[in-house]
CSV table of C-alpha atoms in Angstrom, one decimal:
chain,number,residue,atom,x,y,z
Q,133,MET,CA,0.0,0.0,0.0
Q,134,MET,CA,2.8,2.5,1.0
Q,135,GLU,CA,4.7,1.8,-2.3
Q,136,THR,CA,1.5,2.4,-4.3
Q,137,MET,CA,0.7,5.6,-2.5
Q,138,TYR,CA,4.2,6.9,-3.0
Q,139,GLY,CA,4.2,5.9,-6.6
Q,140,TRP,CA,1.0,7.8,-7.4
Q,141,LEU,CA,2.1,10.9,-5.5
Q,142,THR,CA,5.5,11.1,-7.1
Q,143,CYS,CA,4.5,9.8,-10.6
Q,144,ASP,CA,6.9,6.9,-10.1
Q,145,LEU,CA,4.6,4.4,-11.7
Q,146,SER,CA,7.1,1.6,-11.4
Q,147,ARG,CA,6.3,1.3,-7.7
Q,148,ILE,CA,2.6,0.6,-8.5
Q,149,VAL,CA,1.4,-3.0,-8.7
Q,150,ALA,CA,0.8,-3.7,-12.4
Q,151,GLN,CA,-2.5,-5.4,-11.8
Q,152,SER,CA,-3.9,-2.3,-10.1
Q,153,LEU,CA,-3.1,-0.2,-13.2
Q,154,ALA,CA,-5.3,-2.6,-15.2
Q,155,ASP,CA,-8.2,-1.4,-13.1
Q,156,TYR,CA,-8.5,2.0,-14.9
Q,157,TYR,CA,-12.2,2.5,-14.4
Q,158,PHE,CA,-11.9,5.9,-12.6
Q,159,LEU,CA,-9.2,7.1,-14.9
Q,160,SER,CA,-11.7,6.8,-17.8
Q,161,PHE,CA,-13.5,9.8,-16.3
Q,162,SER,CA,-10.5,12.0,-16.7
Q,163,SER,CA,-10.0,13.8,-20.0
Q,164,LYS,CA,-6.3,14.1,-19.5
Q,165,ALA,CA,-5.7,10.4,-18.5
Q,166,ASN,CA,-8.0,9.1,-21.3
Q,167,THR,CA,-4.9,8.5,-23.5
Q,168,PHE,CA,-3.8,5.9,-21.0
Q,169,VAL,CA,-7.2,4.3,-20.9
Q,170,GLN,CA,-7.5,4.1,-24.6
Q,171,CYS,CA,-4.0,2.6,-24.8
Q,172,MET,CA,-4.9,0.0,-22.2
Q,173,ARG,CA,-8.1,-0.9,-24.0
Q,174,LYS,CA,-6.2,-1.7,-27.1
Q,175,LEU,CA,-4.0,-4.1,-25.2
Q,176,GLY,CA,-7.1,-6.0,-23.9
Q,177,THR,CA,-7.6,-7.9,-20.6
Q,178,ARG,CA,-5.1,-10.7,-21.4
Q,179,LEU,CA,-2.1,-8.5,-20.6
Q,180,PHE,CA,-1.4,-9.9,-17.1
Q,181,SER,CA,-2.6,-13.4,-17.7
Q,182,THR,CA,-0.3,-14.1,-20.7
Q,183,PHE,CA,2.2,-16.8,-19.7
Q,184,LYS,CA,5.7,-15.3,-19.6
Q,185,ALA,CA,7.1,-17.9,-22.1
Q,186,HIS,CA,4.4,-17.0,-24.6
Q,187,PRO,CA,5.9,-15.2,-27.7
Q,188,GLU,CA,3.4,-12.3,-27.3
Q,189,TYR,CA,4.5,-11.6,-23.7
Q,190,THR,CA,7.5,-9.3,-24.4
Q,191,THR,CA,5.6,-7.4,-27.1
Q,192,ARG,CA,2.6,-6.8,-24.9
Q,193,ILE,CA,4.8,-5.7,-21.9
Q,194,MET,CA,6.6,-3.2,-24.2
Q,195,LYS,CA,3.2,-1.8,-25.3
Q,196,PHE,CA,2.1,-1.6,-21.7
Q,197,ARG,CA,5.3,0.4,-20.9
Q,198,ASN,CA,4.3,2.9,-23.6
Q,199,CYS,CA,0.9,3.3,-22.0
Q,200,LEU,CA,2.6,4.0,-18.7
Q,201,LEU,CA,4.8,6.6,-20.2
Q,202,GLN,CA,1.7,8.4,-21.4
Q,203,LEU,CA,0.1,8.3,-17.9
Q,204,ARG,CA,3.4,9.4,-16.3
Q,205,GLU,CA,3.5,12.5,-18.6
Q,206,VAL,CA,0.0,13.4,-17.5
Q,207,CYS,CA,0.9,12.9,-13.9
Q,208,LEU,CA,4.1,15.0,-14.1
Q,209,LYS,CA,2.3,17.9,-15.7
Q,210,SER,CA,-0.4,18.1,-13.0
Q,211,LYS,CA,-0.1,20.9,-10.5
Q,212,PHE,CA,-1.6,18.9,-7.7
Q,213,ARG,CA,-1.7,15.1,-7.1
Q,214,ILE,CA,-4.6,13.8,-5.0
Q,215,ILE,CA,-5.2,10.1,-4.3
Q,216,LYS,CA,-8.2,8.6,-2.4
Q,217,THR,CA,-7.5,5.4,-0.6
Q,218,ILE,CA,-9.9,3.1,1.2
Q,219,ARG,CA,-8.8,1.4,4.4
Q,220,ALA,CA,-5.2,2.6,4.0
Q,221,PRO,CA,-3.5,2.2,7.5
Q,222,MET,CA,-2.5,5.5,9.0
Q,223,THR,CA,0.9,4.0,9.9
Q,224,GLU,CA,1.7,3.6,6.2
Q,225,THR,CA,0.1,6.9,5.3
Q,226,TRP,CA,2.2,8.8,7.8
Q,227,GLU,CA,5.4,7.0,6.6
Q,228,THR,CA,4.6,8.0,3.0
Q,229,LEU,CA,4.0,11.6,4.0
Q,230,GLN,CA,7.3,11.8,5.7
Q,231,LYS,CA,9.0,10.9,2.4
Q,232,ILE,CA,7.2,13.6,0.3
Q,233,GLU,CA,7.8,17.2,1.1
Q,234,GLY,CA,4.6,19.3,1.3
Q,235,SER,CA,2.2,16.4,1.3
Q,236,LYS,CA,-0.9,16.3,3.5
Q,237,VAL,CA,-3.5,13.8,4.6
Q,238,LEU,CA,-7.2,14.5,5.0
Q,239,HIS,CA,-8.7,11.8,7.2
Q,240,LEU,CA,-12.2,11.0,6.2
Q,241,ILE,CA,-14.4,9.7,9.0
Q,242,ARG,CA,-17.9,8.2,8.7
Q,243,ASP,CA,-20.4,7.0,11.2
Q,244,PRO,CA,-19.5,3.3,11.9
Q,245,ARG,CA,-23.2,2.2,11.8
Q,246,PRO,CA,-24.0,2.8,8.1
Q,247,THR,CA,-20.4,1.7,7.3
Q,248,ILE,CA,-21.0,-1.7,9.0
Q,249,ASP,CA,-24.4,-1.9,7.4
Q,250,SER,CA,-22.8,-1.4,4.0
Q,251,LYS,CA,-20.2,-4.0,4.7
Q,252,ARG,CA,-22.8,-6.5,5.8
Q,253,LYS,CA,-24.8,-6.0,2.6
Q,254,SER,CA,-21.6,-6.7,0.6
Q,255,GLY,CA,-20.9,-9.9,2.5
Q,256,MET,CA,-18.0,-8.6,4.5
Q,257,CYS,CA,-19.7,-9.3,7.8
Q,258,SER,CA,-20.9,-12.8,7.2
Q,259,ARG,CA,-21.2,-15.4,9.9
Q,260,LYS,CA,-18.1,-17.1,8.5
Q,261,LEU,CA,-16.2,-13.9,9.2
Q,262,GLY,CA,-17.6,-13.4,12.7
Q,263,GLY,CA,-20.8,-11.6,12.0
Q,264,VAL,CA,-21.7,-8.0,12.7
Q,265,LYS,CA,-20.2,-8.1,16.2
Q,266,GLN,CA,-16.7,-9.1,15.1
Q,267,CYS,CA,-16.9,-7.0,12.0
Q,268,SER,CA,-17.8,-3.9,14.0
Q,269,LYS,CA,-15.0,-4.6,16.5
Q,270,LYS,CA,-12.4,-5.0,13.8
Q,271,HIS,CA,-13.5,-1.9,11.9
Q,272,CYS,CA,-13.6,0.3,15.0
Q,273,ASP,CA,-10.4,-1.0,16.6
Q,274,ARG,CA,-8.6,0.0,13.4
Q,275,GLN,CA,-10.4,3.4,13.4
Q,276,VAL,CA,-9.2,4.0,17.0
Q,277,ASP,CA,-5.6,3.0,16.0
Q,278,ASP,CA,-5.6,5.3,13.0
Q,279,THR,CA,-6.9,8.2,15.1
Q,280,ILE,CA,-4.2,7.7,17.8
Q,281,ILE,CA,-1.5,7.6,15.2
Q,282,ARG,CA,-2.8,10.7,13.4
Q,283,GLN,CA,-3.2,12.6,16.6
Q,284,ASN,CA,0.3,11.7,17.8
Q,285,ALA,CA,1.8,12.7,14.4
Q,286,ALA,CA,-0.2,15.9,14.3
Q,287,ILE,CA,1.5,17.0,17.6
Q,288,LYS,CA,4.7,17.4,15.6
Q,289,GLU,CA,3.2,18.6,12.3
Q,290,PRO,CA,-0.3,19.8,12.8
Q,291,ASP,CA,-0.6,21.5,9.4
Q,292,ARG,CA,-0.2,18.2,7.6
Q,293,PHE,CA,-3.3,16.5,9.0
Q,294,GLY,CA,-7.0,17.4,8.6
Q,295,VAL,CA,-10.2,15.6,9.5
Q,296,VAL,CA,-13.5,15.7,7.7
Q,297,LEU,CA,-16.8,13.9,8.5
Q,298,TYR,CA,-18.6,12.2,5.7
Q,299,GLU,CA,-21.9,13.4,7.1
Q,300,ASN,CA,-20.7,17.1,6.9
Q,301,ILE,CA,-19.8,16.7,3.2
Q,302,VAL,CA,-23.2,15.3,2.5
Q,303,THR,CA,-25.3,17.7,4.6
Q,304,THR,CA,-23.3,20.9,4.2
Q,305,PRO,CA,-21.2,20.4,1.0
Q,306,LEU,CA,-20.3,24.0,0.5
Q,307,LYS,CA,-19.0,24.6,4.0
Q,308,ALA,CA,-17.1,21.2,4.0
Q,309,SER,CA,-15.6,21.8,0.6
Q,310,LYS,CA,-14.4,25.3,1.6
Q,311,ARG,CA,-12.7,23.8,4.7
Q,312,MET,CA,-11.0,21.1,2.6
Q,313,TYR,CA,-9.8,23.6,0.1
Q,314,LYS,CA,-8.4,25.8,2.8
Q,315,PHE,CA,-6.6,22.8,4.4
Q,316,ALA,CA,-5.0,22.0,1.0
Q,317,GLY,CA,-3.9,25.6,0.5
Q,318,LEU,CA,-6.2,26.1,-2.5
Q,319,GLU,CA,-8.4,29.0,-3.3
Q,320,PHE,CA,-12.2,28.3,-3.0
Q,321,THR,CA,-13.2,30.5,-6.0
Q,322,LYS,CA,-16.7,31.4,-7.0
Q,323,GLN,CA,-16.3,29.0,-9.9
Q,324,VAL,CA,-15.5,26.1,-7.5
Q,325,SER,CA,-18.3,27.1,-5.2
Q,326,ASP,CA,-20.8,27.2,-8.0
Q,327,TYR,CA,-19.6,23.8,-9.2
Q,328,VAL,CA,-19.9,22.2,-5.8
Q,329,TYR,CA,-23.4,23.6,-5.4
Q,330,ASN,CA,-24.5,22.4,-8.8
Q,331,VAL,CA,-23.1,18.9,-8.3
Q,332,THR,CA,-24.8,18.5,-4.9
Q,333,LEU,CA,-27.6,20.8,-3.8
Q,334,GLY,CA,-28.4,22.0,-7.3
Q,335,GLY,CA,-29.3,18.5,-8.5
Q,336,ASP,CA,-26.2,17.8,-10.6
Q,337,ASN,CA,-26.5,19.9,-13.7
Q,338,THR,CA,-22.7,20.0,-14.3
Q,339,GLY,CA,-22.4,17.2,-16.7
Q,340,CYS,CA,-20.0,15.5,-14.3
Q,341,LYS,CA,-19.8,11.9,-15.6
Q,342,VAL,CA,-18.6,10.2,-12.4
Q,343,CYS,CA,-21.3,12.0,-10.5
Q,344,GLN,CA,-24.0,10.4,-12.7
Q,345,GLN,CA,-23.0,6.8,-11.9
Q,346,GLY,CA,-25.6,4.5,-10.4
Q,347,TRP,CA,-23.5,3.9,-7.2
Q,348,GLN,CA,-23.5,7.6,-6.3
Q,349,MET,CA,-25.5,8.4,-3.1
Q,350,GLY,CA,-27.9,10.8,-4.7
Q,351,LYS,CA,-28.4,13.9,-6.9
Q,352,SER,CA,-30.3,16.2,-4.7
Q,353,ASN,CA,-30.2,17.7,-1.2
Q,354,SER,CA,-33.1,15.6,0.1
Q,355,SER,CA,-31.7,12.3,-1.2
Q,356,THR,CA,-28.2,12.9,0.2
Q,357,THR,CA,-29.5,14.0,3.6
Q,358,SER,CA,-31.8,11.0,3.9
Q,359,HIS,CA,-28.9,8.8,2.9
Q,360,VAL,CA,-27.1,9.8,6.1
Q,361,THR,CA,-29.8,8.6,8.4
Q,362,ALA,CA,-31.2,5.7,6.3
Q,363,TRP,CA,-29.3,3.2,8.5
Q,364,GLN,CA,-31.7,4.0,11.4
Q,365,THR,CA,-34.5,2.2,9.7
Q,366,ASN,CA,-32.6,-0.1,7.4
Q,367,MET,CA,-30.4,-1.8,10.0
Q,368,LYS,CA,-31.8,-4.4,12.4
Q,369,PRO,CA,-32.0,-3.1,16.0
Q,370,LEU,CA,-29.6,-5.9,17.1
Q,371,HIS,CA,-27.0,-4.9,14.5
Q,372,ILE,CA,-27.3,-1.3,15.6
Q,373,GLN,CA,-26.7,-2.3,19.3
Q,374,LEU,CA,-23.8,-4.6,18.5
Q,375,THR,CA,-22.1,-1.9,16.3
Q,376,GLN,CA,-22.6,0.8,19.0
Q,377,LEU,CA,-21.2,-1.4,21.7
Q,378,ALA,CA,-18.1,-2.2,19.7
Q,379,CYS,CA,-17.7,1.4,18.4
Q,380,ILE,CA,-18.5,3.5,21.4
Q,381,ASP,CA,-15.0,5.0,21.6
Q,382,VAL,CA,-15.1,6.1,17.9
Q,383,MET,CA,-18.6,7.5,18.4
Q,384,LYS,CA,-17.5,9.6,21.4
Q,385,THR,CA,-14.4,10.8,19.7
Q,386,TYR,CA,-16.2,12.1,16.6
Q,387,GLY,CA,-19.5,13.2,18.2
Q,388,TYR,CA,-21.8,10.5,16.9
Q,389,GLU,CA,-24.8,10.2,19.3
Q,390,TYR,CA,-26.0,6.9,20.7
Q,391,PHE,CA,-29.2,5.7,19.0
Q,392,LEU,CA,-31.9,3.8,20.8
Q,393,ALA,CA,-33.1,1.3,18.3
Q,394,GLU,CA,-36.7,0.1,18.9
Q,395,ASP,CA,-37.7,-3.5,18.4
Q,396,ARG,CA,-39.5,-3.6,15.0
Q,397,SER,CA,-40.6,-7.2,15.2
């Protein structure tokens, strides 16, 4: 994970696991990175499954290298490099930051209850894996560890760490975006403000392709706000209780209130 983060932030793509570059779904939404996407599509999906002794292997690897050079050129020309990671340990994140001058980390926190509900629906909290109880404990133990590591590191370099709550982004996108821009040292211009408004509260009339994907949480103020509290009726009361018991420290740290789940049987 650390090597991959370092690779993206420094444009040293040789550090990135090749298979991860084959998953170029999000890059396809970038007009600048589209040259890489088109290059990869021409190679097809057999690139990393071709047996090394196969006569096509060397040729395909050379073509893949040419695709990488195109992506590296786009990366090097970019004024800012931002990566979003999911479940990246704060230990590795902090180690990466120490190697890159001027880098910062914005720690995204979300209410553990809808997070666990989402994991359960995707099969990550199955009985075989310990159920909701074990799933909640594992998730929140890691959240506590990440918080402690971030807080300790921020004592020495407070300007390099920021925290943003997922719920604040959803319910007050303009205010949250302004804070994030300030943390990153970027100007929150009227153009940016209008774009944020239009892509969230304004009902998404920007033409943003990634914002129109089916897995997005909603395209209006009402749909995104209700999305934040949907777990209160979607989760089983027992699952809510188990999650809250396992995650009480996280909830207290970030101000999430205890919810008394009524029996709906």
